[in-house]
CSV table of C-alpha atoms in Angstrom, one decimal:
chain,number,residue,atom,x,y,z
A,234,MET,CA,-17.5,-6.5,3.3
A,235,ILE,CA,-17.8,-8.7,6.3
A,236,PHE,CA,-14.8,-10.7,7.6
A,237,ALA,CA,-14.8,-13.6,10.0
A,238,SER,CA,-13.3,-12.6,13.4
A,239,ALA,CA,-9.6,-12.9,13.7
A,240,LEU,CA,-8.5,-16.4,14.7
A,241,PHE,CA,-5.5,-15.7,16.8
A,242,ILE,CA,-4.6,-12.0,16.5
A,243,GLY,CA,-6.2,-10.3,19.5
A,244,HIS,CA,-7.5,-13.6,20.9
A,245,ASN,CA,-5.7,-12.4,24.0
A,246,ILE,CA,-5.9,-8.7,24.7
A,247,VAL,CA,-4.2,-6.8,27.5
A,248,ARG,CA,-6.3,-3.6,28.0
A,249,LEU,CA,-4.5,-0.8,29.9
A,250,GLU,CA,-5.9,2.5,31.1
A,251,THR,CA,-2.6,4.4,30.9
A,252,VAL,CA,0.8,3.3,29.7
A,253,ASN,CA,4.0,5.0,28.6
A,254,SER,CA,4.0,3.1,25.3
A,255,THR,CA,2.2,0.0,24.3
A,256,ASN,CA,5.3,-1.2,22.4
A,257,ASP,CA,7.5,-0.9,25.5
A,258,TYR,CA,4.8,-2.7,27.5
A,259,ALA,CA,4.7,-5.5,24.9
A,260,LEU,CA,8.5,-5.8,24.8
A,261,LYS,CA,8.5,-6.2,28.6
A,262,LEU,CA,5.7,-8.8,28.4
A,263,LEU,CA,8.0,-10.8,25.9
A,264,THR,CA,10.9,-10.6,28.4
A,265,ASP,CA,9.0,-11.4,31.6
A,266,GLU,CA,6.2,-13.7,30.6
A,267,ASN,CA,5.5,-15.8,27.6
A,268,PRO,CA,2.6,-14.1,25.8
A,269,ALA,CA,0.7,-16.1,23.2
A,270,ASP,CA,1.4,-15.3,19.6
A,271,GLY,CA,-1.1,-12.6,18.5
A,272,THR,CA,-1.4,-11.1,22.0
A,273,VAL,CA,-2.5,-7.4,21.7
A,274,VAL,CA,-1.7,-4.6,24.1
A,275,THR,CA,-4.0,-1.6,24.0
A,276,ALA,CA,-4.2,1.6,26.0
A,277,VAL,CA,-6.9,4.2,26.5
A,278,GLN,CA,-4.1,6.7,27.0
A,279,GLN,CA,-0.5,6.5,25.9
A,280,THR,CA,1.7,9.1,27.7
A,281,GLN,CA,5.0,8.6,25.9
A,282,GLY,CA,4.0,7.0,22.6
A,283,ARG,CA,7.0,6.1,20.5
A,284,GLY,CA,7.6,6.9,16.9
A,285,GLN,CA,10.6,6.1,14.9
A,286,TYR,CA,14.0,6.1,16.7
A,287,GLY,CA,13.8,8.9,19.2
A,288,SER,CA,10.6,10.5,17.9
A,289,THR,CA,7.2,10.4,19.6
A,290,TRP,CA,3.6,9.7,18.8
A,291,ALA,CA,1.0,11.9,20.5
A,292,SER,CA,-2.5,10.7,20.8
A,293,GLN,CA,-5.5,12.2,22.6
A,294,ALA,CA,-6.8,9.8,25.3
A,295,ALA,CA,-9.8,7.7,24.4
A,296,HIS,CA,-10.1,9.1,20.9
A,297,ASN,CA,-7.7,7.0,18.9
A,298,LEU,CA,-6.3,3.5,18.6
A,299,THR,CA,-2.9,2.8,20.1
A,300,LEU,CA,-2.1,-0.8,20.1
A,301,SER,CA,0.8,-3.3,19.8
A,302,ILE,CA,0.6,-6.8,18.4
A,303,ILE,CA,3.1,-9.5,19.6
A,304,LEU,CA,4.2,-12.0,17.0
A,305,ARG,CA,6.9,-14.6,16.6
A,306,PRO,CA,7.3,-14.9,12.9
A,307,LYS,CA,10.3,-17.3,13.1
A,308,GLN,CA,9.7,-18.7,9.6
A,309,LEU,CA,10.0,-15.2,8.1
A,310,PRO,CA,13.6,-14.9,6.7
A,311,ILE,CA,15.3,-11.9,8.2
A,312,GLN,CA,16.0,-10.4,4.8
A,313,ARG,CA,12.2,-10.6,4.1
A,314,GLN,CA,11.2,-8.6,7.2
A,315,PHE,CA,9.8,-5.7,5.2
A,316,ALA,CA,6.8,-8.0,4.7
A,317,LEU,CA,5.9,-7.1,8.3
A,318,SER,CA,5.7,-3.5,7.3
A,319,MET,CA,3.6,-4.3,4.2
A,320,VAL,CA,1.2,-6.4,6.3
A,321,THR,CA,0.7,-3.7,8.8
A,322,ALA,CA,0.3,-0.8,6.4
A,323,LEU,CA,-2.1,-2.9,4.2
A,324,ALA,CA,-4.2,-3.7,7.2
A,325,VAL,CA,-4.6,-0.1,8.3
A,326,ARG,CA,-5.3,1.0,4.7
A,327,SER,CA,-7.9,-1.7,4.2
A,328,LEU,CA,-9.6,-0.6,7.4
A,329,CYS,CA,-9.8,3.0,6.1
A,330,GLN,CA,-11.1,1.8,2.7
A,331,SER,CA,-13.8,-0.3,4.4
A,332,TYR,CA,-15.1,3.1,5.7
A,333,HIS,CA,-14.9,4.6,2.2
A,334,VAL,CA,-11.9,6.6,3.1
A,335,GLU,CA,-9.2,6.5,0.4
A,336,ALA,CA,-6.0,5.9,2.2
A,337,LYS,CA,-2.5,5.5,0.8
A,338,ILE,CA,0.7,4.1,2.1
A,339,LYS,CA,3.5,6.6,2.2
A,340,TRP,CA,6.7,4.6,1.9
A,341,PRO,CA,7.8,2.8,3.9
A,342,ASN,CA,4.9,2.7,6.4
A,343,ASP,CA,2.9,5.8,7.1
A,344,ILE,CA,-0.8,5.9,6.2
A,345,TYR,CA,-2.0,9.0,4.5
A,346,ILE,CA,-5.4,10.3,3.7
A,347,LYS,CA,-5.2,12.8,0.9
A,348,ARG,CA,-1.9,14.5,1.9
A,349,LYS,CA,-2.2,14.1,5.6
A,350,LYS,CA,-1.0,11.5,8.0
A,351,THR,CA,-3.5,9.4,9.9
A,352,ALA,CA,-1.5,6.5,11.1
A,353,GLY,CA,2.0,5.6,12.1
A,354,ILE,CA,3.7,2.2,12.6
A,355,LEU,CA,6.6,1.2,14.7
A,356,ILE,CA,7.9,-2.3,14.4
A,357,GLN,CA,10.5,-3.7,16.8
A,358,ASN,CA,12.0,-7.1,16.2
A,359,GLY,CA,14.1,-9.3,18.4
A,360,ILE,CA,16.8,-11.1,16.5
A,361,MET,CA,18.4,-14.3,17.8
A,362,LYS,CA,20.5,-16.8,15.9
A,363,GLN,CA,19.6,-15.1,12.6
A,364,GLN,CA,15.9,-15.5,13.2
A,365,ILE,CA,13.2,-13.1,14.0
A,366,SER,CA,12.4,-14.4,17.4
A,367,SER,CA,9.8,-11.8,18.2
A,368,SER,CA,8.1,-8.9,16.6
A,369,VAL,CA,6.2,-6.1,18.3
A,370,ILE,CA,3.9,-4.2,15.8
A,371,GLY,CA,2.9,-0.8,17.1
A,372,ILE,CA,0.0,1.0,15.4
A,373,GLY,CA,-1.2,4.4,16.2
A,374,LEU,CA,-4.3,5.3,14.2
A,375,ASN,CA,-6.1,8.7,14.6
A,376,VAL,CA,-9.8,7.9,14.7
A,377,ASN,CA,-12.0,10.4,16.6
A,378,GLN,CA,-9.5,13.1,17.4
A,379,THR,CA,-10.4,16.4,15.6
A,380,ASP,CA,-8.1,18.9,17.4
A,381,PHE,CA,-4.4,18.5,16.8
A,382,ASP,CA,-1.4,20.2,18.3
A,383,PRO,CA,-0.5,22.9,15.8
A,384,SER,CA,3.2,21.8,16.0
A,385,LEU,CA,2.3,18.6,14.2
A,386,PRO,CA,3.1,18.9,10.5
A,387,ASN,CA,0.0,17.4,8.8
A,388,PRO,CA,-2.2,15.2,11.0
A,389,THR,CA,-5.7,14.0,10.2
A,390,SER,CA,-8.1,11.4,11.5
A,391,LEU,CA,-10.9,9.2,10.2
A,392,SER,CA,-13.4,11.5,11.9
A,393,LEU,CA,-11.9,14.7,10.4
A,394,GLU,CA,-12.2,13.1,6.9
A,395,THR,CA,-15.8,11.8,7.2
A,396,GLY,CA,-17.4,13.9,9.9
A,397,GLN,CA,-18.5,10.8,11.8
A,398,THR,CA,-17.6,9.4,15.2
A,399,TYR,CA,-16.5,5.8,15.4
A,400,ASP,CA,-16.8,3.1,18.1
A,401,LEU,CA,-13.1,2.3,18.9
A,402,GLU,CA,-13.9,-1.2,20.0
A,403,VAL,CA,-15.4,-2.0,16.6
A,404,ILE,CA,-12.5,-0.3,14.8
A,405,GLN,CA,-10.0,-2.2,16.8
A,406,LYS,CA,-11.7,-5.5,16.2
A,407,GLU,CA,-11.9,-4.8,12.5
A,408,LEU,CA,-8.3,-3.7,12.3
A,409,LEU,CA,-7.1,-6.9,13.8
A,410,GLU,CA,-9.1,-8.9,11.4
A,411,HIS,CA,-7.6,-7.0,8.5
A,412,PHE,CA,-4.2,-7.5,10.0
A,413,GLU,CA,-4.6,-11.3,10.3
A,414,ARG,CA,-5.8,-11.6,6.8
A,415,PHE,CA,-2.6,-10.1,5.5
A,416,TYR,CA,-0.5,-11.8,8.1
A,417,LEU,CA,-1.7,-15.2,6.7
A,418,ASP,CA,-0.1,-14.2,3.4
A,419,LEU,CA,3.1,-13.6,5.2
A,420,LEU,CA,3.0,-16.9,7.0
A,421,ALA,CA,2.3,-18.5,3.6
A,422,ALA,CA,5.5,-16.8,2.3
A,423,SER,CA,3.3,-15.0,-0.3
A,424,TYR,CA,5.6,-12.0,-0.3
A,425,GLU,CA,4.9,-11.1,-3.9
A,426,VAL,CA,1.2,-11.1,-3.3
A,427,LEU,CA,1.7,-8.6,-0.4
A,428,ARG,CA,4.0,-6.5,-2.6
A,429,GLU,CA,1.6,-6.2,-5.4
A,430,GLN,CA,-1.1,-5.0,-3.0
A,431,TYR,CA,1.3,-2.6,-1.4
A,432,LEU,CA,2.2,-1.1,-4.7
A,433,VAL,CA,-1.4,-0.5,-5.6
A,434,ALA,CA,-1.7,1.4,-2.4
A,435,LEU,CA,1.5,3.4,-2.7
A,436,PHE,CA,1.3,7.2,-2.1
A,437,GLN,CA,2.5,9.3,-5.1
A,438,LYS,CA,3.1,6.3,-7.3
A,439,ASP,CA,3.4,7.0,-11.0
A,440,VAL,CA,3.2,10.8,-10.7
A,441,VAL,CA,5.9,13.4,-11.0
A,442,ARG,CA,6.6,15.0,-7.7
A,443,SER,CA,9.4,16.9,-6.1
A,444,TYR,CA,11.6,15.3,-3.5
A,445,GLN,CA,14.6,16.5,-1.5
A,446,ARG,CA,17.9,14.7,-1.5
A,447,GLN,CA,20.1,14.3,1.6
A,448,ASP,CA,22.2,17.3,0.5
A,449,GLY,CA,19.1,19.5,0.3
A,450,GLY,CA,18.8,19.5,-3.4
A,451,ILE,CA,15.3,19.4,-4.8
A,452,PHE,CA,14.6,17.1,-7.8
A,453,ASN,CA,11.6,15.7,-9.7
A,454,GLY,CA,11.0,12.0,-9.6
A,455,ILE,CA,8.4,9.4,-10.2
A,456,ILE,CA,7.9,6.5,-7.7
A,457,ARG,CA,7.6,3.4,-9.7
A,458,SER,CA,8.0,0.5,-7.3
A,459,VAL,CA,9.3,-0.9,-4.1
A,460,THR,CA,11.6,-3.9,-3.9
A,461,ILE,CA,10.8,-6.9,-1.7
A,462,GLN,CA,13.5,-5.6,0.7
A,463,GLY,CA,11.6,-2.3,0.9
A,464,LYS,CA,13.8,-0.1,-1.2
A,465,LEU,CA,12.0,2.6,-3.2
A,466,CYS,CA,12.4,2.5,-7.0
A,467,MET,CA,12.2,6.0,-8.4
A,468,GLU,CA,12.5,7.2,-11.9
A,469,VAL,CA,14.7,10.2,-12.2
A,470,ASP,CA,15.7,11.6,-15.6
A,471,ASP,CA,14.6,8.4,-17.3
A,472,GLN,CA,16.7,6.2,-15.0
A,473,ILE,CA,15.4,4.0,-12.2
A,474,GLU,CA,17.2,4.7,-8.9
A,475,GLU,CA,17.0,2.4,-5.9
A,476,ILE,CA,16.5,4.6,-3.0
A,477,ASP,CA,17.3,4.0,0.6
A,478,LEU,CA,15.4,5.5,3.5
A,479,LYS,CA,17.9,8.3,4.3
A,480,ASP,CA,18.4,9.3,0.7
A,481,ILE,CA,15.3,11.4,0.2
A,482,LYS,CA,12.6,13.3,1.9
A,483,TYR,CA,9.1,13.8,0.7
A,484,ILE,CA,7.9,17.4,0.2
A,485,ILE,CA,4.4,17.4,1.6
B,96,MET,CA,31.9,-25.4,2.1
B,97,THR,CA,35.4,-24.6,3.3
B,98,ALA,CA,37.5,-26.5,5.8
B,99,LYS,CA,37.1,-23.7,8.2
B,100,GLU,CA,33.3,-23.9,8.0
B,101,ILE,CA,33.4,-27.6,8.6
B,102,LYS,CA,35.7,-27.1,11.6
B,103,ASP,CA,33.3,-24.5,13.0
B,104,LEU,CA,30.5,-26.9,12.5
B,105,ILE,CA,32.2,-29.6,14.4
B,106,LYS,CA,32.7,-27.2,17.2
B,107,LEU,CA,29.0,-26.2,17.2
B,108,ILE,CA,28.0,-29.8,17.1
B,109,ASP,CA,30.1,-30.6,20.0
B,110,GLU,CA,28.9,-27.6,22.0
B,111,HIS,CA,25.3,-28.7,21.5
B,112,LYS,CA,26.2,-32.3,22.2
B,113,LEU,CA,24.6,-33.5,19.0
B,114,ALA,CA,25.1,-37.1,18.1
B,115,GLU,CA,24.6,-36.6,14.4
B,116,PHE,CA,24.5,-33.8,11.9
B,117,LYS,CA,23.5,-34.0,8.3
B,118,TYR,CA,23.8,-31.2,5.7
B,119,GLU,CA,22.7,-31.3,2.1
B,120,LYS,CA,22.8,-28.5,-0.4
B,121,ALA,CA,23.3,-28.7,-4.1
B,122,ASP,CA,26.2,-31.1,-4.6
B,123,VAL,CA,27.4,-30.9,-1.0
B,124,LYS,CA,26.4,-33.8,1.3
B,125,LEU,CA,28.0,-33.8,4.7
B,126,THR,CA,27.4,-36.2,7.7
B,127,ILE,CA,29.1,-35.7,11.0
B,128,ARG,CA,28.6,-38.1,13.9
B,129,SER,CA,30.0,-37.9,17.3
B,130,SER,CA,31.0,-40.8,19.7
B,131,THR,CA,27.5,-40.5,21.2
B,132,TYR,CA,25.8,-41.4,17.9
B,133,SER,CA,23.6,-44.5,17.8
B,134,LYS,CA,21.2,-45.6,15.2
B,135,GLU,CA,18.2,-45.4,17.5
B,136,LYS,CA,18.4,-41.6,17.8
B,137,THR,CA,16.3,-39.9,15.1
B,138,SER,CA,15.6,-36.4,16.3
B,139,VAL,CA,15.9,-34.0,13.3
B,140,LEU,CA,16.7,-30.4,13.4
B,141,THR,CA,15.6,-28.3,10.4
B,142,ALA,CA,18.3,-26.6,8.4
B,143,ALA,CA,19.3,-23.3,9.9
B,144,PRO,CA,21.5,-20.6,8.4
B,145,MET,CA,25.1,-20.7,9.4
B,146,ALA,CA,25.6,-19.4,12.9
B,147,ALA,CA,26.1,-15.6,13.2
B,148,GLN,CA,29.2,-16.0,15.2
B,149,THR,CA,32.3,-17.7,14.0
B,150,ILE,CA,35.4,-18.6,15.9
B,151,MET,CA,38.7,-17.0,14.7
B,152,PRO,CA,41.3,-19.7,15.2
B,153,ALA,CA,44.8,-18.5,15.9
B,154,HIS,CA,46.1,-20.8,13.3
B,155,ALA,CA,44.7,-21.5,9.9
B,156,PRO,CA,42.8,-24.8,10.0
B,157,GLN,CA,44.0,-27.5,7.6
B,158,ALA,CA,42.1,-30.2,6.0
B,159,ALA,CA,39.0,-31.4,7.9
B,160,PRO,CA,39.3,-35.2,8.4
B,161,ALA,CA,36.0,-35.3,10.2
B,162,VAL,CA,33.6,-36.1,7.4
B,163,ALA,CA,33.6,-39.8,7.8
B,164,PRO,CA,31.5,-41.5,10.5
B,165,PRO,CA,32.4,-42.2,13.5
B,166,ALA,CA,34.7,-39.2,13.6
B,167,ALA,CA,34.4,-38.0,17.1
B,168,ALA,CA,33.3,-34.4,17.4
B,169,GLU,CA,36.3,-33.5,19.4
B,170,PRO,CA,36.9,-29.8,19.0
B,171,ALA,CA,40.3,-28.8,17.7
B,172,ALA,CA,42.1,-27.2,20.6
B,173,VAL,CA,41.3,-23.5,20.6
B,174,GLU,CA,44.1,-21.2,21.5
B,175,SER,CA,43.7,-18.8,24.4
B,176,SER,CA,43.9,-15.7,22.2
B,177,ASN,CA,40.6,-16.6,20.3
B,178,LEU,CA,38.0,-13.9,20.2
B,179,VAL,CA,34.4,-14.4,19.0
B,180,GLU,CA,32.9,-12.1,16.4
B,181,VAL,CA,29.3,-10.8,16.7
B,182,LYS,CA,28.2,-10.3,13.2
B,183,CYS,CA,25.5,-8.3,11.6
B,184,PRO,CA,22.5,-10.4,10.5
B,185,ILE,CA,21.0,-7.7,8.1
B,186,VAL,CA,21.8,-4.7,6.0
B,187,GLY,CA,20.8,-1.5,7.8
B,188,THR,CA,21.9,1.3,10.2
B,189,PHE,CA,23.7,0.4,13.4
B,190,TYR,CA,22.6,2.0,16.7
B,191,ARG,CA,24.4,1.4,20.0
B,192,SER,CA,21.6,2.7,22.2
B,193,PRO,CA,17.8,2.2,22.4
B,194,GLY,CA,17.3,5.9,21.7
B,195,PRO,CA,19.3,9.1,20.9
B,196,ASP,CA,19.2,10.2,24.5
B,197,LYS,CA,19.9,6.8,26.0
B,198,GLY,CA,23.1,5.1,27.1
B,199,PRO,CA,24.6,2.3,24.9
B,200,PHE,CA,23.3,-1.3,25.3
B,201,VAL,CA,26.9,-2.5,25.9
B,202,GLN,CA,30.4,-1.0,26.2
B,203,VAL,CA,33.9,-2.3,26.1
B,204,GLY,CA,34.6,-4.3,29.3
B,205,ASP,CA,30.9,-5.2,29.8
B,206,THR,CA,30.2,-8.9,30.3
B,207,ILE,CA,27.4,-10.2,28.1
B,208,SER,CA,25.5,-13.5,28.2
B,209,GLU,CA,23.4,-15.3,25.7
B,210,GLY,CA,20.2,-13.4,24.9
B,211,ASP,CA,21.4,-9.9,25.9
B,212,VAL,CA,20.6,-7.1,23.4
B,213,VAL,CA,23.8,-5.6,22.1
B,214,CYS,CA,22.6,-3.2,19.5
B,215,ILE,CA,19.8,-2.2,17.2
B,216,VAL,CA,20.1,-2.5,13.4
B,217,GLU,CA,17.4,-0.5,11.7
B,218,ALA,CA,16.3,-1.7,8.2
B,219,MET,CA,13.6,0.3,6.4
B,220,LYS,CA,12.2,1.5,9.6
B,221,LEU,CA,12.1,-1.9,11.2
B,222,PHE,CA,14.1,-1.8,14.4
B,223,ASN,CA,16.0,-5.0,15.1
B,224,GLU,CA,17.3,-5.6,18.5
B,225,ILE,CA,20.2,-8.0,18.1
B,226,GLU,CA,20.5,-10.5,20.9
B,227,THR,CA,23.9,-12.1,21.3
B,228,GLU,CA,24.5,-15.9,21.2
B,229,VAL,CA,27.8,-15.7,23.0
B,230,THR,CA,28.8,-15.1,26.6
B,231,GLY,CA,31.9,-13.2,27.4
B,232,LYS,CA,33.5,-9.8,27.7
B,233,ILE,CA,33.2,-7.1,25.0
B,234,VAL,CA,36.7,-6.3,23.8
B,235,LYS,CA,36.0,-4.0,20.9
B,236,VAL,CA,33.1,-2.2,19.3
B,237,MET,CA,33.8,-2.4,15.5
B,238,VAL,CA,31.2,0.1,14.2
B,239,GLU,CA,30.4,3.7,14.9
B,240,ASP,CA,27.0,4.6,16.2
B,241,ALA,CA,24.4,5.5,13.5
B,242,SER,CA,26.5,4.2,10.6
B,243,PRO,CA,25.5,1.9,7.8
B,244,VAL,CA,26.3,-1.8,8.3
B,245,GLU,CA,26.4,-4.7,5.8
B,246,TYR,CA,25.3,-8.3,6.2
B,247,ASP,CA,27.9,-10.3,8.0
B,248,GLN,CA,29.9,-7.3,9.0
B,249,VAL,CA,31.7,-7.7,12.4
B,250,LEU,CA,30.0,-5.5,15.0
B,251,PHE,CA,31.7,-6.6,18.2
B,252,LEU,CA,34.7,-8.7,19.4
B,253,VAL,CA,34.0,-10.7,22.4
B,254,ASP,CA,36.4,-12.6,24.6
B,255,PRO,CA,34.5,-15.8,25.6
B,256,LYS,CA,36.9,-16.3,28.5
B,257,GLY,CA,36.4,-12.8,29.8
């Protein structure tokens, strides 16, 4: 499928050779300057890539995509902010699908190919006066890397899955196009449209799998849905439980 | 809408030097005009949610006689002991520092001004840096680091005169 070029996402791109973290750089841009909506920060090498609170994202220089998108989704109600996660995960998944790689979204926002992680997302919002005044969307996507640190639990890349090597410039351009397409749904407040697509792409949906509770106990559950706020709905012993992030762990 | 909310509104309107404020929701219709109101002025602000911070008056406010026009937006005298609450805008997990090995954004005794980040509230892996709307000195941190927080829960007490 061919998409028109993105209209405003990535219209303005800050290309860096080396940076600690594209998210940190984007956050500083927001404080110091007044970057246009849709400004993208990319780096050939990210030395201290950030994952979720306190964790890191390691990426081999010049092999992968590491980028951050700056947005000001002021019209997005703060209680609907999970839509930002859905947009980003759907964009990465759609990109993979367009290369005939079946990718799934592991709740809430990791991208898995088969049972291995190929992309991570870190979203950092600025909240002022009950509004999302800014949002920095960090995406790390493994593209051409084929060697991974053995300490990583289960990494993969597009290249490992297909045996091909990709042009990062092209991949980046296409990813931003996919992102914009879903972001327009967010701007149109079509949260249900996003959620339906997110559910179709959900990892381990409608199958019995083992999960681990916070207390360490293992149980069987079936992922059935995700609420608009982002809570996981899991069927356990014929009952639907709404599950928060810290309640369970996947057993991969 | 309670008398207290109306009173808070009047204070906000005065602080922002608005000439007129109109509010409509379901069966509530409220118009507040200040002494600076004139019919020529027509700038419209879109409805925003109630401010995150509310003032705690030292005494319970009584009836709000300010609904009729040309009631001046004269703020009721606020007593010296008033503290401002910084409230949580979203359900999530409260973090006092930008990372586990980093120092806290703010501590008791720190002076903060509008736009300063005071904490992070993580909601479904979205990390929300909460910027304060108030200026003053942090008097108390109301929530433990890394604990769950509810919508509207008080996170900090701030002395605006501090």
